[in-house]
Amino acid sequence: MAGALVDTHCHLDYPPLSDDVAAVLQRAAAAGVQQCVTIGTSLERSRANIILAQRFPQQLRAAIGIHPNDCAETTAADLATLEQWAAQPGVVAIGEVGLDQYRQTVPLEKQQAVLQGCLAIARRCHLPVLLHCRQAHAPLLEALRHIAGAWQGIIHCASGPAEFIQEALALGLHISFAGNVTFPNAKALHALVPLVPDERLLLETDAPFLAPQPVRGQQNEPAFVTHTAAWVANLRGATVEHVARVTTRNACALLRLPAVMPGA
Ligand SMILES: [Zn+2]
Ligand SMILES: [Zn+2]
């Protein structure tokens, strides 16, 4: 085993993972994945994830947010509710929020308005923000620059031109790589991995989506973050033990997770 790992981004409220979260977390622990963060994509799903985090306080924390593809009907009252829930035990971040011009289910202006609301909540609540960005790199940077000061948070499922990653790092953000970094033809993604300094590097599954290469086509789950760790280590010319150590340290500090047992 490579050392303790953290899955900083999974969706355990989605089936089939939601059918037996205890078993999913057991398999994660057996693979060395000691902590997971389960991520809300709507108000309803955020509540479900808070309940899950409170059920499994040893191993699970929650993030609450409204995904850009799910924000068509979001109201100011919804954002007020989200802000109230930010104080619930087990909530460690606001997310996922962001911009998505790939699916185009919601007009960009609406996505931007909801994102600004969520960024303001993250600031007021002193919580890191978990950012989803798909084919919307320039407008996302613009939204972040709109609120002055450095950002605490994560670009999840990293993608985009190198300049985007460099700008995000300059704004203070961490960069998290998901299972798609293990796809052999994802050359542009591979090129991003060495750009991120050890201090800002994180790993995730985005389960049940995006299963990494050796298990591609299967349902993804937090235990499989081990495959992503191995690929990221390879792309950085580092050992998997080193990548496990730095990413786990970063995740625990940024997301205020319980201390993990090193080498467990
Ligand atoms: Zn996402
Ligand atoms: Zn996600």
Coordinates of C-alpha atoms and ligand atoms in Angstrom, one line a residue:
M1 CA 0.0 0.0 0.0
A2 CA 1.3 3.4 -1.0
G3 CA 0.3 5.2 2.2
A4 CA -2.8 7.0 3.4
L5 CA -4.8 8.7 0.7
V6 CA -7.8 11.1 0.6
D7 CA -10.5 11.2 -2.0
T8 CA -11.3 14.9 -2.0
H9 CA -14.3 14.7 -4.4
C10 CA -16.8 11.9 -4.7
H11 CA -20.6 11.7 -4.9
L12 CA -21.7 9.0 -2.4
D13 CA -25.3 10.2 -2.6
Y14 CA -25.5 8.9 -6.2
P15 CA -26.5 5.3 -6.9
P16 CA -25.0 2.7 -6.9
L17 CA -22.7 4.1 -4.2
S18 CA -25.6 5.4 -2.2
D19 CA -27.0 1.8 -1.9
D20 CA -24.3 0.8 0.6
V21 CA -22.1 3.7 1.7
A22 CA -20.7 1.7 4.6
A23 CA -19.4 -0.9 2.2
V24 CA -17.9 1.7 -0.1
L25 CA -16.1 3.3 2.8
Q26 CA -14.9 0.0 4.0
R27 CA -13.4 -0.8 0.6
A28 CA -11.8 2.6 0.6
A29 CA -10.2 2.1 4.0
A30 CA -8.9 -1.3 2.9
A31 CA -7.2 0.4 0.0
G32 CA -5.7 3.0 2.2
V33 CA -8.2 5.8 1.4
Q34 CA -8.8 7.0 4.9
Q35 CA -10.9 10.1 4.3
C36 CA -13.4 11.1 1.6
V37 CA -15.4 14.2 0.9
T38 CA -18.8 13.7 -0.6
I39 CA -19.9 16.6 -2.8
G40 CA -23.4 18.1 -3.2
T41 CA -24.6 19.1 -6.6
S42 CA -28.0 20.6 -5.7
L43 CA -29.7 21.7 -2.5
E44 CA -31.4 18.4 -2.0
R45 CA -28.2 16.4 -2.7
S46 CA -26.2 18.7 -0.4
R47 CA -28.6 17.8 2.4
A48 CA -28.2 14.1 1.6
N49 CA -24.5 14.5 1.8
I50 CA -24.6 16.3 5.1
I51 CA -26.6 13.4 6.5
L52 CA -24.1 10.9 5.2
A53 CA -21.1 12.8 6.6
Q54 CA -22.8 12.8 10.0
R55 CA -23.5 9.1 9.8
F56 CA -19.8 8.3 9.1
P57 CA -17.9 11.0 11.0
Q58 CA -14.7 9.0 11.1
Q59 CA -14.2 8.8 7.4
L60 CA -16.5 11.2 5.6
R61 CA -17.0 14.9 5.3
A62 CA -19.5 16.8 3.1
A63 CA -19.3 19.8 0.7
I64 CA -22.5 21.6 -0.1
G65 CA -23.2 23.4 -3.4
I66 CA -25.2 23.8 -6.5
H67 CA -23.6 22.5 -9.7
P68 CA -23.7 24.8 -12.8
N69 CA -25.7 22.2 -14.7
D70 CA -28.3 22.1 -11.9
C71 CA -28.7 25.8 -11.1
A72 CA -31.5 26.7 -13.6
E73 CA -34.1 27.1 -10.8
T74 CA -31.8 28.3 -8.0
T75 CA -33.3 31.2 -6.0
A76 CA -31.9 33.7 -3.5
A77 CA -33.8 31.7 -0.8
D78 CA -31.9 28.5 -1.9
L79 CA -28.6 30.3 -1.5
A80 CA -29.7 31.5 2.0
T81 CA -30.5 27.9 2.9
L82 CA -27.1 26.7 1.6
E83 CA -25.4 29.3 3.8
Q84 CA -27.3 28.2 6.9
W85 CA -26.3 24.6 6.2
A86 CA -22.6 25.6 6.0
A87 CA -22.6 25.6 9.8
Q88 CA -23.7 22.0 10.1
P89 CA -21.3 19.5 11.6
G90 CA -19.4 17.7 8.9
V91 CA -19.5 20.4 6.3
V92 CA -16.0 21.4 5.2
A93 CA -16.4 23.3 1.9
I94 CA -18.8 25.1 -0.5
G95 CA -19.1 23.0 -3.7
E96 CA -19.3 21.9 -6.2
V97 CA -20.0 25.2 -7.9
G98 CA -18.7 26.7 -11.1
L99 CA -19.3 27.1 -14.8
D100 CA -20.0 24.5 -17.5
Q101 CA -20.2 25.5 -21.1
Y102 CA -19.9 21.9 -22.3
R103 CA -23.4 20.7 -21.5
Q104 CA -25.1 24.1 -21.8
T105 CA -28.2 23.1 -19.9
V106 CA -28.3 26.5 -18.1
P107 CA -27.5 29.9 -19.7
L108 CA -24.0 31.1 -18.7
E109 CA -25.4 34.3 -17.1
K110 CA -27.5 32.3 -14.7
Q111 CA -24.5 30.1 -13.9
Q112 CA -22.4 33.2 -13.2
A113 CA -25.0 34.7 -10.9
V114 CA -25.3 31.5 -8.8
L115 CA -21.5 31.1 -8.8
Q116 CA -21.1 34.7 -7.5
G117 CA -23.6 33.9 -4.8
C118 CA -21.8 30.8 -3.8
L119 CA -18.3 32.4 -3.8
A120 CA -19.7 35.1 -1.5
I121 CA -21.0 32.4 0.9
A122 CA -17.6 30.6 0.9
R123 CA -16.0 33.9 1.8
R124 CA -18.5 34.8 4.6
C125 CA -18.3 31.3 6.1
H126 CA -14.5 31.0 5.8
L127 CA -14.8 27.7 3.9
P128 CA -12.8 26.6 0.9
V129 CA -14.7 26.5 -2.5
L130 CA -14.7 23.5 -4.8
L131 CA -14.8 24.6 -8.4
H132 CA -16.2 22.7 -11.4
C133 CA -15.0 24.1 -14.7
R134 CA -15.8 22.6 -18.1
Q135 CA -14.9 24.6 -21.2
A136 CA -15.4 27.8 -19.2
H137 CA -11.9 28.6 -18.1
A138 CA -11.8 32.3 -18.9
P139 CA -15.2 33.2 -17.4
L140 CA -14.3 31.2 -14.2
L141 CA -11.1 33.1 -13.7
E142 CA -13.0 36.3 -14.3
A143 CA -15.5 35.4 -11.6
L144 CA -12.8 34.6 -9.1
R145 CA -11.0 37.9 -9.8
H146 CA -14.2 39.7 -9.3
I147 CA -13.8 39.1 -5.5
A148 CA -10.5 40.5 -4.5
G149 CA -7.9 38.5 -2.4
A150 CA -6.5 35.0 -2.5
W151 CA -8.8 32.0 -2.8
Q152 CA -8.9 28.9 -0.6
G153 CA -10.2 26.1 -2.6
I154 CA -9.8 23.5 -5.3
I155 CA -10.1 23.3 -9.1
H156 CA -11.6 19.8 -9.2
C157 CA -11.2 17.4 -12.1
A158 CA -8.4 19.6 -13.5
S159 CA -8.5 20.4 -17.2
G160 CA -7.8 23.3 -19.5
P161 CA -4.8 25.1 -20.9
A162 CA -1.6 25.4 -18.9
E163 CA -2.3 29.1 -18.5
F164 CA -5.5 28.4 -16.7
I165 CA -3.8 26.1 -14.2
Q166 CA -1.0 28.7 -13.7
E167 CA -3.6 31.5 -13.1
A168 CA -5.6 29.3 -10.7
L169 CA -2.4 28.6 -8.7
A170 CA -1.6 32.3 -8.7
L171 CA -5.1 33.0 -7.2
G172 CA -4.2 30.6 -4.3
L173 CA -6.2 27.5 -5.5
H174 CA -5.3 23.9 -5.2
I175 CA -5.5 21.6 -8.2
S176 CA -7.1 18.2 -8.0
F177 CA -6.7 15.4 -10.6
A178 CA -9.4 12.8 -11.2
G179 CA -9.5 9.4 -12.9
N180 CA -9.4 10.9 -16.4
V181 CA -5.8 11.8 -15.9
T182 CA -5.1 8.0 -16.3
F183 CA -6.5 7.8 -19.8
P184 CA -3.6 7.1 -22.2
N185 CA -4.8 9.5 -24.8
A186 CA -5.3 12.4 -22.3
K187 CA -2.0 14.0 -23.3
A188 CA -3.1 17.5 -22.6
L189 CA -4.1 16.5 -19.1
H190 CA -0.8 14.6 -18.5
A191 CA 1.0 17.9 -19.4
L192 CA -0.7 19.7 -16.5
V193 CA 0.4 17.3 -13.8
P194 CA 4.0 18.6 -13.4
L195 CA 2.8 22.2 -13.4
V196 CA 1.3 21.9 -9.9
P197 CA 3.7 22.2 -6.9
D198 CA 3.6 19.6 -4.2
E199 CA 1.9 22.1 -1.8
R200 CA -1.1 22.5 -4.1
L201 CA -1.6 19.0 -5.4
L202 CA -4.8 16.9 -4.6
L203 CA -6.4 13.7 -5.8
E204 CA -10.0 12.7 -6.3
T205 CA -12.2 10.1 -8.0
D206 CA -15.4 12.1 -8.9
A207 CA -17.0 8.7 -8.3
P208 CA -19.3 7.2 -9.5
F209 CA -18.1 9.0 -12.6
L210 CA -14.7 8.9 -14.4
A211 CA -13.3 5.5 -13.4
P212 CA -9.5 5.4 -13.9
Q213 CA -7.9 3.4 -16.6
P214 CA -7.4 -0.1 -15.0
V215 CA -11.0 -0.1 -14.0
R216 CA -12.4 2.1 -16.8
G217 CA -16.0 1.3 -17.7
Q218 CA -16.7 0.1 -14.2
Q219 CA -18.5 2.2 -11.5
N220 CA -16.0 4.4 -9.9
E221 CA -15.6 4.5 -6.1
P222 CA -13.2 6.1 -3.6
A223 CA -10.9 3.0 -3.3
F224 CA -9.9 3.6 -7.0
V225 CA -8.1 6.9 -6.2
T226 CA -5.1 4.6 -5.7
H227 CA -4.9 4.2 -9.5
T228 CA -4.9 8.0 -10.0
A229 CA -2.2 8.4 -7.3
A230 CA 0.0 5.9 -9.2
W231 CA -0.5 7.7 -12.5
V232 CA 0.1 11.2 -11.1
A233 CA 3.3 9.9 -9.4
N234 CA 4.5 8.5 -12.6
L235 CA 3.7 11.7 -14.5
R236 CA 5.6 13.7 -11.9
G237 CA 8.6 11.4 -11.7
A238 CA 7.9 10.9 -8.0
T239 CA 7.2 7.9 -5.9
V240 CA 3.6 7.0 -5.1
E241 CA 4.5 7.2 -1.4
H242 CA 5.6 10.8 -1.9
V243 CA 2.4 11.7 -3.8
A244 CA 0.3 10.1 -1.1
R245 CA 2.1 11.9 1.6
V246 CA 1.8 15.4 0.1
T247 CA -1.7 15.1 -1.2
T248 CA -3.0 13.7 2.1
R249 CA -1.3 16.5 4.0
N250 CA -2.7 19.1 1.7
A251 CA -6.2 17.7 1.8
C252 CA -6.2 17.4 5.6
A253 CA -5.0 21.0 6.0
L254 CA -7.3 22.6 3.4
L255 CA -10.4 20.7 4.3
R256 CA -9.7 20.4 8.0
L257 CA -10.1 16.7 7.9
P258 CA -9.2 14.5 10.9
A259 CA -5.6 13.5 11.1
V260 CA -4.8 10.3 9.2
M261 CA -2.4 7.7 10.3
P262 CA 0.7 8.0 8.2
G263 CA 1.8 4.9 6.5
A264 CA -1.4 3.1 7.4
Ligands
ZN1 ZN -17.6 18.6 -11.4
ZN2 ZN -18.2 16.1 -9.0

